[in-house]
């Protein structure tokens, strides 16, 4: 169903699609993603496992075009082409990608053993998604 039709159906029912997505990311998906990562922090050498998983996931899939740089206590993942951004754009609603980007802030923010910083995303109009993770 085209984006306009989905928004029209939601509005007809008295619902705002953007507010629903923001609420979903903030109250459901974001916290669930965070809990998954936080629940694994007990693993010895968690930062090394976390870094390995990111390198493996982004380098072994056609869904991403990225570069990966690492140091012993930090790593940078720069995504130049993203599955979520490409899918949203192909469906005619590139602005919806920002919700996927926002979910990362919940998922990786406030972890005890891993710090997270990012200044831009493809989904919010940036040239790339520049993830920076560091060991706390």
XYZ file of C-alpha atoms in Angstrom:
136
model
C 0.000 0.000 0.000
C 1.496 3.373 -0.955
C 2.689 5.638 1.845
C -0.054 8.209 1.201
C -2.705 5.495 1.529
C -1.250 4.225 4.827
C -1.136 7.742 6.268
C -4.693 8.383 5.041
C -6.007 5.196 6.689
C -4.276 6.065 9.960
C -5.542 9.651 9.882
C -9.065 8.390 9.105
C -8.845 6.319 12.269
C -7.694 9.380 14.186
C -4.068 8.256 14.316
C -0.902 10.063 13.257
C 1.570 7.684 11.560
C 4.657 9.641 12.604
C 3.592 9.883 16.229
C 2.837 6.162 16.264
C 6.283 5.352 14.868
C 7.999 7.666 17.341
C 6.114 6.041 20.201
C 6.932 2.547 18.903
C 10.649 3.329 18.634
C 10.764 5.077 22.034
C 8.630 2.625 24.016
C 8.840 -0.748 22.269
C 11.596 -1.424 19.734
C 14.263 0.881 21.146
C 14.120 -0.494 24.696
C 13.892 -4.091 23.414
C 17.019 -3.595 21.298
C 18.837 -2.011 24.221
C 17.857 -4.859 26.533
C 19.260 -7.424 24.074
C 22.683 -5.750 24.033
C 22.694 -4.911 27.732
C 21.772 -8.516 28.516
C 24.953 -9.699 26.820
C 27.363 -7.381 28.607
C 28.172 -10.058 31.183
C 30.123 -11.948 28.474
C 33.859 -11.747 29.153
C 35.572 -9.456 26.658
C 32.148 -8.203 25.579
C 33.586 -5.262 23.633
C 35.661 -7.614 21.457
C 32.630 -9.802 20.752
C 30.486 -6.727 20.027
C 33.101 -5.389 17.574
C 33.463 -8.773 15.881
C 29.676 -9.050 15.432
C 29.474 -5.615 13.795
C 32.382 -6.351 11.459
C 30.946 -9.743 10.508
C 27.386 -8.511 9.980
C 28.250 -5.524 7.835
C 31.006 -7.165 5.796
C 29.175 -10.380 4.938
C 25.988 -8.938 3.494
C 25.003 -7.193 0.277
C 22.604 -5.090 2.367
C 25.413 -2.745 3.411
C 28.298 -0.962 1.777
C 30.581 0.080 4.584
C 34.090 0.598 5.837
C 35.344 -0.646 9.169
C 38.313 0.723 11.103
C 39.385 -0.567 14.468
C 41.763 0.148 17.287
C 42.134 -1.952 20.449
C 39.593 0.090 22.441
C 37.377 1.573 19.728
C 36.040 1.082 16.226
C 34.368 3.090 13.507
C 31.777 1.731 11.157
C 30.906 4.018 8.266
C 27.904 2.906 6.248
C 27.738 4.316 2.733
C 24.744 2.291 1.555
C 22.101 0.952 3.942
C 19.369 -1.667 3.614
C 16.914 0.405 5.657
C 17.545 3.620 3.760
C 17.369 1.907 0.367
C 14.155 0.093 1.293
C 12.425 3.207 2.604
C 13.465 5.159 -0.503
C 12.304 2.358 -2.823
C 8.912 2.355 -1.080
C 8.574 6.080 -1.636
C 9.024 7.165 1.957
C 12.734 7.907 2.574
C 11.768 10.089 5.559
C 10.607 6.947 7.416
C 14.222 5.755 7.640
C 14.878 8.191 10.473
C 12.935 5.868 12.770
C 15.423 3.058 12.122
C 18.257 5.499 12.791
C 16.658 6.678 16.024
C 16.337 3.110 17.220
C 20.155 2.860 17.230
C 20.314 5.643 19.810
C 18.184 3.558 22.159
C 19.877 0.258 21.336
C 23.457 1.439 21.871
C 22.988 4.394 24.196
C 23.652 3.916 27.898
C 25.352 0.536 27.646
C 27.706 -0.089 30.549
C 30.676 -1.451 28.599
C 30.290 0.220 25.195
C 30.006 3.910 24.340
C 28.316 5.089 21.160
C 28.512 8.301 19.155
C 27.226 9.252 15.711
C 26.929 12.635 14.003
C 25.017 11.743 10.839
C 22.922 9.068 9.154
C 21.742 8.429 5.624
C 18.204 8.338 6.976
C 18.414 11.899 8.255
C 20.045 13.354 5.148
C 23.703 12.685 5.938
C 26.320 11.459 3.478
C 26.814 8.282 5.529
C 26.079 6.709 8.886
C 29.196 7.263 10.974
C 29.074 4.945 13.956
C 31.815 5.310 16.552
C 31.941 2.788 19.378
C 34.428 2.724 22.210
C 35.183 0.559 25.202
C 34.127 2.062 28.523
